[in-house]
mmCIF file of C-alpha atoms in Angstrom:
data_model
loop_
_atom_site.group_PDB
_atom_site.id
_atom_site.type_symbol
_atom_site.label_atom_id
_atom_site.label_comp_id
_atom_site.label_asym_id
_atom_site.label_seq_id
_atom_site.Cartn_x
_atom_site.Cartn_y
_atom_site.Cartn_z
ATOM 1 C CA UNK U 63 0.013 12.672 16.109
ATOM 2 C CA UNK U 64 -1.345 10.256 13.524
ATOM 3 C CA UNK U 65 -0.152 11.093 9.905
ATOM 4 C CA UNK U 66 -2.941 9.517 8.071
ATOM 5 C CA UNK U 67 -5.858 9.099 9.768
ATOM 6 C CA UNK U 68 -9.400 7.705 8.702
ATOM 7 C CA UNK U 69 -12.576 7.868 9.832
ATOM 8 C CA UNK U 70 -14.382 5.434 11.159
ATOM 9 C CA UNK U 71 -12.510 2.720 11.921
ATOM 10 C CA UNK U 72 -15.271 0.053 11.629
ATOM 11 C CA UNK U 73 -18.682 0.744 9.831
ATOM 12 C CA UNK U 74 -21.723 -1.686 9.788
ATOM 13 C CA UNK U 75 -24.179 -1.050 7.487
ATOM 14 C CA UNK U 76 -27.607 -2.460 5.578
ATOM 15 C CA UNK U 77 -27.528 -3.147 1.899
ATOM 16 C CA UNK U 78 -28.762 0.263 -0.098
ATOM 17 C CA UNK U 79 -27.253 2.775 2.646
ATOM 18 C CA UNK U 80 -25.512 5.744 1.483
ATOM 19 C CA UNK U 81 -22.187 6.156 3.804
ATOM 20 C CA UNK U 82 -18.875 8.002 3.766
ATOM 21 C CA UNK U 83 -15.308 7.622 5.086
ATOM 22 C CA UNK U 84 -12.828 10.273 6.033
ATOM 23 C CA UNK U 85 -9.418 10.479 5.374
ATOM 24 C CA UNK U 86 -6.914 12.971 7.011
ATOM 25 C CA UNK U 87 -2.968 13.811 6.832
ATOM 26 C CA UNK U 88 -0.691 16.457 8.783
ATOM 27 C CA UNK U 89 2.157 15.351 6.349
ATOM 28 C CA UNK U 90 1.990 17.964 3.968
ATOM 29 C CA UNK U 91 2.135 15.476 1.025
ATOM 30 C CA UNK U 92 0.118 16.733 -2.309
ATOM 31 C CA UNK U 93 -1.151 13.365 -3.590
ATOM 32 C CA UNK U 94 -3.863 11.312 -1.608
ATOM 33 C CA UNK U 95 -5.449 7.753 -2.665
ATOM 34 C CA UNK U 96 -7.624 5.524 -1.813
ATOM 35 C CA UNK U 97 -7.509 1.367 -1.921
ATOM 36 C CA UNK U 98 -9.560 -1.219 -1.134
ATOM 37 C CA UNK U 99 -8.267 -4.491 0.040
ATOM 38 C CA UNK U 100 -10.916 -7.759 -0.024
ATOM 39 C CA UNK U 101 -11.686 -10.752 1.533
ATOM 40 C CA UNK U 102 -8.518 -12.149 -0.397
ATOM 41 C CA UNK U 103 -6.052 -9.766 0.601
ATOM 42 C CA UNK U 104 -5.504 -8.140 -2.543
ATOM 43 C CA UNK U 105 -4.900 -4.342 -2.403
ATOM 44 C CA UNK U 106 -6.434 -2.539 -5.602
ATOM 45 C CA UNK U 107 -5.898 0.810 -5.888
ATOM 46 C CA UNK U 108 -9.361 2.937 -6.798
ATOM 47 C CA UNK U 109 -8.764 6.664 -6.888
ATOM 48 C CA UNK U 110 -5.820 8.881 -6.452
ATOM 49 C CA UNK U 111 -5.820 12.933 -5.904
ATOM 50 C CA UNK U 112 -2.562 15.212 -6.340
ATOM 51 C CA UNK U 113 -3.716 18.935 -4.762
ATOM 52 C CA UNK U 114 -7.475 18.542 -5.063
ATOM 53 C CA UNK U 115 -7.075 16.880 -8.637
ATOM 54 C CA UNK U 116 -8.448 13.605 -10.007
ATOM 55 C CA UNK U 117 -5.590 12.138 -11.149
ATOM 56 C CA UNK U 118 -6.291 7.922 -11.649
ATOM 57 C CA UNK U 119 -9.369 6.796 -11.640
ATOM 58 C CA UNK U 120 -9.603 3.100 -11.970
ATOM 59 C CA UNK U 121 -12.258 0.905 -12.774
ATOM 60 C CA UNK U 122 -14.759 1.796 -9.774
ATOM 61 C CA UNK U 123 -18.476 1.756 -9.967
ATOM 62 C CA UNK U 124 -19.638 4.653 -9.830
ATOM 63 C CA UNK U 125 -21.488 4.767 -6.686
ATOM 64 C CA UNK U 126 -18.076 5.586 -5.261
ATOM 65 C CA UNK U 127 -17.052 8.859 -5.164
ATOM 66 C CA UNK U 128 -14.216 10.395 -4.062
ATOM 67 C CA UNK U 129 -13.731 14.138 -2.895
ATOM 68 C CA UNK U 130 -10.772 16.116 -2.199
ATOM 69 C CA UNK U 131 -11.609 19.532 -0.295
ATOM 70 C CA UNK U 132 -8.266 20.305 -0.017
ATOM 71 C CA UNK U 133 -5.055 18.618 -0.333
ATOM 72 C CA UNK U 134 -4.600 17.247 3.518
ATOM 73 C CA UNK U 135 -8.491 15.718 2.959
ATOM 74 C CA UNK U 136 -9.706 12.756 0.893
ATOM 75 C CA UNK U 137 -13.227 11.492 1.615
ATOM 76 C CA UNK U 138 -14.759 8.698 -0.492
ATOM 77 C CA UNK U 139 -18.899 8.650 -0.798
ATOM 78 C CA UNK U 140 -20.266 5.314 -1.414
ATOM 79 C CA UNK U 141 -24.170 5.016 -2.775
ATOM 80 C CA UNK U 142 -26.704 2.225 -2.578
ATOM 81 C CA UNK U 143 -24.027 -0.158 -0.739
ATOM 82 C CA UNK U 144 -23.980 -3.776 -2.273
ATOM 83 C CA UNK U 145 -22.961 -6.910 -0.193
ATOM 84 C CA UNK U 146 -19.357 -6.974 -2.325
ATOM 85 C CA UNK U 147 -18.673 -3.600 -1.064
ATOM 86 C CA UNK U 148 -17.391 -5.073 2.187
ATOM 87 C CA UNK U 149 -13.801 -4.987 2.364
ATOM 88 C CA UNK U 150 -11.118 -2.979 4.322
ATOM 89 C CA UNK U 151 -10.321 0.891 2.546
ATOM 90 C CA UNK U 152 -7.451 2.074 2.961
ATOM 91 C CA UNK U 153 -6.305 6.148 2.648
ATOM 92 C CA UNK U 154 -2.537 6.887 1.728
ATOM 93 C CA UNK U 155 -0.724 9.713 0.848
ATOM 94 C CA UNK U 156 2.532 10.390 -0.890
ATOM 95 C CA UNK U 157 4.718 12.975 -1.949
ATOM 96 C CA UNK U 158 7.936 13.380 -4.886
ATOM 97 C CA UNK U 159 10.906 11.076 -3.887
ATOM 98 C CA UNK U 160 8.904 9.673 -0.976
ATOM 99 C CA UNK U 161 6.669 6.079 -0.334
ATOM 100 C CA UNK U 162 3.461 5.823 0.396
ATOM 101 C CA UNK U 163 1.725 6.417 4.186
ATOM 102 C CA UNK U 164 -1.162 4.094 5.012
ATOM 103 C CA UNK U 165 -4.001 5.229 7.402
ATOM 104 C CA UNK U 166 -4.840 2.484 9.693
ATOM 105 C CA UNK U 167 -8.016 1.315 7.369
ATOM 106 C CA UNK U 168 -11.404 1.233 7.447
ATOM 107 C CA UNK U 169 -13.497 -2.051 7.730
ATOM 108 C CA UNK U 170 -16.661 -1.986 6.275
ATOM 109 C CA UNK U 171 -19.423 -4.689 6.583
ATOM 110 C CA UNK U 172 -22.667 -4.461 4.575
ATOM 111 C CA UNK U 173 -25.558 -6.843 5.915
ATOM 112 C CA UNK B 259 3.050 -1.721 -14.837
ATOM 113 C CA UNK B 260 5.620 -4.625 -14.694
ATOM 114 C CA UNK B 261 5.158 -7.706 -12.942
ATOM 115 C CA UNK B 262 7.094 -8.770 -9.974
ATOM 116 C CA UNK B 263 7.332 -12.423 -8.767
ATOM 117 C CA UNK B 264 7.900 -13.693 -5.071
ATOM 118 C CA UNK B 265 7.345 -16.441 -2.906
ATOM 119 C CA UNK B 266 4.186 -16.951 -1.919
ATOM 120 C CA UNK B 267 5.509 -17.795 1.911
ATOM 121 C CA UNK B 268 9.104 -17.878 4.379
ATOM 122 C CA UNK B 269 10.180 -18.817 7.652
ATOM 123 C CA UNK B 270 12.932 -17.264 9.438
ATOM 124 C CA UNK B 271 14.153 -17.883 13.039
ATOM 125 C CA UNK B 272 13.957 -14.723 15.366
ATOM 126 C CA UNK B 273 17.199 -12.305 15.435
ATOM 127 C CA UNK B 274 18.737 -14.163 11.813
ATOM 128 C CA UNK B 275 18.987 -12.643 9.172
ATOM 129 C CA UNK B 276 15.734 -12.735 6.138
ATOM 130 C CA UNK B 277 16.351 -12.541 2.331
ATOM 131 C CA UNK B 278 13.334 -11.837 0.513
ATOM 132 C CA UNK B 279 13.426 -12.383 -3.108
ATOM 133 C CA UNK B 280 11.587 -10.767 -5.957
ATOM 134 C CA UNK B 281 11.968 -11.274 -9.674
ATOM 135 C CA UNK B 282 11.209 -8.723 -12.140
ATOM 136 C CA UNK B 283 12.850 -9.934 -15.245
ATOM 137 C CA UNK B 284 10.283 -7.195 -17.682
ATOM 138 C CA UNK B 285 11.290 -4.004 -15.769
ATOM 139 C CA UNK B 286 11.981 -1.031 -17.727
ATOM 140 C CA UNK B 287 14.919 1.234 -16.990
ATOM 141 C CA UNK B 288 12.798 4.196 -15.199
ATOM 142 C CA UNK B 289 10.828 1.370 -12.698
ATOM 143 C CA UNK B 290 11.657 1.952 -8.990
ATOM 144 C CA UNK B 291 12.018 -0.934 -7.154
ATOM 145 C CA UNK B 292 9.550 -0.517 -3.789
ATOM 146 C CA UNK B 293 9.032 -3.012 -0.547
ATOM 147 C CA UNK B 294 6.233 -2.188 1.592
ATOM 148 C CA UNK B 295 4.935 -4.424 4.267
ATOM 149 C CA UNK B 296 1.810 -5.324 6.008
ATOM 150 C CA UNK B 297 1.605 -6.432 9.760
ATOM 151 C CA UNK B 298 -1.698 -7.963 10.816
ATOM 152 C CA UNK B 299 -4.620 -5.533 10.962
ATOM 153 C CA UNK B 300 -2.865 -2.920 9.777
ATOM 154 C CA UNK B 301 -2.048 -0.695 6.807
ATOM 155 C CA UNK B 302 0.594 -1.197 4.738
ATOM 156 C CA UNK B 303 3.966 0.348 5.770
ATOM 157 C CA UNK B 304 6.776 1.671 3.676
ATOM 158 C CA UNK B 305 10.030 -0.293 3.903
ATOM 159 C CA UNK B 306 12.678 1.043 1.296
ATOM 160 C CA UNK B 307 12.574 1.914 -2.360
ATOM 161 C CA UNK B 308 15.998 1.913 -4.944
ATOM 162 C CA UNK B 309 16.251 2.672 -8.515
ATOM 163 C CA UNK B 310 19.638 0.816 -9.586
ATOM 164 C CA UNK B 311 22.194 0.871 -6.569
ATOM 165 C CA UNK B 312 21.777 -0.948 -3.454
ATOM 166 C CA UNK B 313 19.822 1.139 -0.491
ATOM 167 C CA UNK B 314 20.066 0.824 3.537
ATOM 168 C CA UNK B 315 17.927 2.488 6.257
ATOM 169 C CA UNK B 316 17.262 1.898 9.677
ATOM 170 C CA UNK B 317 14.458 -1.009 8.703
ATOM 171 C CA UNK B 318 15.933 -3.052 5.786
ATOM 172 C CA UNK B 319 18.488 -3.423 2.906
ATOM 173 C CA UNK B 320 17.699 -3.711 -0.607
ATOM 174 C CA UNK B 321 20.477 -5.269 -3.237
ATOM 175 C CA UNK B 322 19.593 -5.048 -6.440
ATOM 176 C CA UNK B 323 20.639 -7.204 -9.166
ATOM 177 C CA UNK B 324 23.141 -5.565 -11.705
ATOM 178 C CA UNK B 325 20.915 -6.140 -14.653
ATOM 179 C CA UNK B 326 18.173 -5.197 -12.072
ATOM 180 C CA UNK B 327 15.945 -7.945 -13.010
ATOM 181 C CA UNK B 328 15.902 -9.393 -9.813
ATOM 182 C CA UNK B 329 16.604 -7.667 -5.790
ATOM 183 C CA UNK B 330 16.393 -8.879 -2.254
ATOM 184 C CA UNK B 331 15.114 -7.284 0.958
ATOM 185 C CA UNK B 332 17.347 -8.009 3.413
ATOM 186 C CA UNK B 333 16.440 -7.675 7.440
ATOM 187 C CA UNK B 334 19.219 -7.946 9.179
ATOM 188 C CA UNK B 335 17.773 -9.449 12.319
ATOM 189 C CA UNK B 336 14.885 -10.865 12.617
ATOM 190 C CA UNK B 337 12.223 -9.568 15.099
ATOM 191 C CA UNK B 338 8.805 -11.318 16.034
ATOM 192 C CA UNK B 339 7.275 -8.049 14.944
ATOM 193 C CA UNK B 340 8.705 -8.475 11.431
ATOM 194 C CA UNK B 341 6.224 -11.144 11.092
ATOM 195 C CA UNK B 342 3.940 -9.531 7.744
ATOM 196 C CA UNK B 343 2.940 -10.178 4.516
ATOM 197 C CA UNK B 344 5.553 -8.322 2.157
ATOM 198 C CA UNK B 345 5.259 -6.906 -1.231
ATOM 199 C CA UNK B 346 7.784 -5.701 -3.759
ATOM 200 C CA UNK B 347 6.501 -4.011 -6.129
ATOM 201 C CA UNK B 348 7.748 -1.350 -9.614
ATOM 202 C CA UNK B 349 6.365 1.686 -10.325
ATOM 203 C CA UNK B 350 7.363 4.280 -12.759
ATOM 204 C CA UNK B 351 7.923 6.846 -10.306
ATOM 205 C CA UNK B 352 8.681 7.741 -6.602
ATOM 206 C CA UNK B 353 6.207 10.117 -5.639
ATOM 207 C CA UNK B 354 4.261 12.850 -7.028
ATOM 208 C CA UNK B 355 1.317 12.515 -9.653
ATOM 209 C CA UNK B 356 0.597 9.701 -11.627
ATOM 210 C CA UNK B 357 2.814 7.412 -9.023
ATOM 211 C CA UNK B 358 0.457 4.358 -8.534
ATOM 212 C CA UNK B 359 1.574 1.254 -6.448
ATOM 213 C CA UNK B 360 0.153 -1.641 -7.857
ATOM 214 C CA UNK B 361 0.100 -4.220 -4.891
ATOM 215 C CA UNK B 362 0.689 -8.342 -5.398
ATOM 216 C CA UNK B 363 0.585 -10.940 -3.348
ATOM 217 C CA UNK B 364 3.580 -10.724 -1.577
ATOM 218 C CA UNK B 365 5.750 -13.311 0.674
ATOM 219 C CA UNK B 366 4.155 -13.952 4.098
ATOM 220 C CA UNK B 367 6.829 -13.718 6.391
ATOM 221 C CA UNK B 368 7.036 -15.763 9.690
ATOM 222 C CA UNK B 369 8.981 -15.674 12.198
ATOM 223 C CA UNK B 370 10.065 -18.536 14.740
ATOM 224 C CA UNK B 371 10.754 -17.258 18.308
#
């Protein structure tokens, strides 16, 4: 049983496509996030969610957007995809006293 | 969030042991001290995470500095699959709300069979 699991694991797409990723855990945890990592390896956190909540927000154009249905989901939205959205995303969740779980990632590709 | 400092790369020889340093000479007294690693095409994974004493589990050791500016990750032997890029890192809190990670660049670890 995967603990965090995302959805799809690769995603091709043209330039100006709306798309969305999935994010899943069977941990129980109570805070979700989301974090892209580029071309360069850095990992830069964008959004995180404790029980359906918005709690950080970071610097993010707004064509992303994140949404929490309830606390075992985190989905993230992206609009009118740009050629510097391509990049691996990464879902994690986390709970009091505990690390961080990574999904496996997400590698998208705009054309 | 305070900065953490580490070697950009190490080598190690399969089944010896690995120090991995990290400096973090501006960390306040409420910073947890976190190592999380990276294998190829994966996500990150948790490793081990201390406040002030020194912490063991089944994947690592970390010994922390008495003034706690500095700490080591210590792997006790080796493994090819140990092989990863990894990242020590402070945060304010373990878990819960408001407990970001910010990630560096971390040491790439290799290891020589």
């Amino acid at each position: 049983d995967t603990a965090v699991s995302q959805t799809p694991k690769y995603l091709v797409t043209q330039m100006g496509n709306d798309k969305s990723i999935k994010c899943e855990q069977n941990l129980g945890h109570d805070t979700m996030y989301w974090y892209k990592q580029d071309s360069k390896k850095f990992l830069k956190i964008m959004f995180s969610y404790n029980n359906k909540e918005l709690i950080i927000n970071e610097t993010v154009p707004n064509r992303f957007s994140p949404k929490s249905p309830d606390k075992a989901h985190l989905n993230l939205h992206i609009n009118s995809l740009e050629l510097g959205d391509s990049a691996v995303y990464f879902c994690a969740s986390s709970t009091q006293g505990y690390g961080y779980t990574f999904g496996s990632g997400t590698r998208l590709t705009v054309v | 969030d305070a900065k953490t400092t580490q070697p950009n790369s190490m080598e190690s020889n399969e089944e010896e042991p690995v120090h991995l340093p990290c400096n973090h000479s501006t960390i306040s007294g409420t910073d947890y001290i976190h190592w999380y690693r990276q294998l190829p095409s994966q996500g990150p994974e948790y490793v081990i995470h201390g406040l002030t004493s020194n912490v063991n589990n089944r994947m690592a050791s970390l010994a922390i500095a008495e003034d706690r500016k500095s700490s080591t990750l210590i792997l006790h032997r080796a493994t090819l699959r140990d092989a990863a890029v990894y990242y020590c890192i402070l945060s304010r809190n373990s878990g819960g709300s408001n407990y970001k990670l910010t990630f560096g660049k971390g040491t790439l670890l290799t290891v020589n069979p």
